[in-house]
Amino acid sequence: MTRRRTNKRIKRNGTSGISTQIELFHFNPPISFEARDGRGRTLKSAEEIAVHNRAAALLRFVVKKHRASRLHYDFRLEWNGVLMSWAVPEGPSCCPSVRCEAIEVADHKIKNIAFEGVFPDGMPGAGPTMPWDLGWWEPLPGYLDVDDCFRNGCLKFTLRGEKLKGNWMLLRRPGSCKGGRRQVWDLVKLPDSFARSMDAPAIVDEQPNSILSGKSLEEVEREGKAGRTGRKRRRSETTLFKMDE
Ligand code: MN
């Protein structure tokens, strides 16, 4: 399977308020938004829809399960050629009444989106990490100016992952910008058919393993350490999310 080089279309200098990605969403929204092209014309044939979808922006997301000094989940959205990142200590919850603290952290490189293995001792984040969920995301109508949404502290979006699906919101906590270097947000499930009640099992407990290898974090850690001292170390990555660069 070959993946398109989506990054090529992204303006990297980011000086103007409107990015190429936003323009793509305005004028060429993915078919999942609505089966219409940018001029409001309804798309009919399967081929027409396929062509349209290939032209539309596909933005990836990943949720990493990572045990550094403590277990947490790294929630990352592809935007403007990087993965914008939040550390979610408790992991995402599919229950709309649960607000999951999400601490804004530094952007990550897209090429590491599917990395599974062990960060060696002595480096920041030392410990095992694995992709707990992978997929695509798109802003909801009304939130297409994603840069503006990040500035304003509220983004609503759809996740199309293996585990996380449906509509979600990132909402910056009031006053979180004051003084602190790290802004604090909440990751919240919006009510829809993918939402769960408080009584339902937490998705992080129900489906704890890597979305790529099916391994638990403990297995990743054990094999990562064994690989380093034994035979030639192998990186567990798949072609599913083989990077663009
Ligand atoms: Mn992390």
GROMACS .gro file of N, CA and C in nm, residues 3 33 38 43 48 61 63 78 99 154 176 184 205 233 239:
model
   45
    3ARG      N    1   0.116   0.530   0.042
    3ARG     CA    2   0.044   0.643   0.100
    3ARG      C    3   0.088   0.770   0.028
   33PHE      N    4  -1.743   1.439   0.520
   33PHE     CA    5  -1.816   1.559   0.561
   33PHE      C    6  -1.953   1.564   0.494
   38GLY      N    7  -1.657   2.149  -0.371
   38GLY     CA    8  -1.645   2.284  -0.318
   38GLY      C    9  -1.745   2.382  -0.373
   43LEU      N   10  -2.181   1.498  -0.549
   43LEU     CA   11  -2.100   1.396  -0.617
   43LEU      C   12  -2.184   1.270  -0.634
   48GLU      N   13  -1.609   0.932  -0.892
   48GLU     CA   14  -1.605   1.074  -0.860
   48GLU      C   15  -1.574   1.094  -0.711
   61PHE      N   16  -0.383   1.073   1.325
   61PHE     CA   17  -0.367   1.091   1.469
   61PHE      C   18  -0.312   0.963   1.529
   63VAL      N   19  -0.252   0.777   1.937
   63VAL     CA   20  -0.248   0.782   2.083
   63VAL      C   21  -0.140   0.682   2.124
   78GLU      N   22  -0.199   1.525   1.369
   78GLU     CA   23  -0.119   1.581   1.260
   78GLU      C   24  -0.176   1.717   1.220
   99ARG      N   25  -1.387   1.446   3.195
   99ARG     CA   26  -1.294   1.539   3.132
   99ARG      C   27  -1.154   1.489   3.159
  154CYS      N   28  -1.043   2.589   2.170
  154CYS     CA   29  -1.152   2.490   2.156
  154CYS      C   30  -1.153   2.433   2.015
  176SER      N   31  -0.534   2.872   3.206
  176SER     CA   32  -0.422   2.780   3.204
  176SER      C   33  -0.298   2.841   3.138
  184VAL      N   34  -0.297   2.367   2.992
  184VAL     CA   35  -0.374   2.248   3.029
  184VAL      C   36  -0.509   2.251   2.957
  205ASP      N   37  -0.884   0.021   2.959
  205ASP     CA   38  -0.874  -0.108   3.028
  205ASP      C   39  -0.921  -0.222   2.939
  233ARG      N   40   1.917  -0.514   1.703
  233ARG     CA   41   1.790  -0.456   1.744
  233ARG      C   42   1.702  -0.429   1.623
  239THR      N   43   0.420  -0.100   0.774
  239THR     CA   44   0.407  -0.018   0.655
  239THR      C   45   0.275   0.060   0.656
   0.00000   0.00000   0.00000
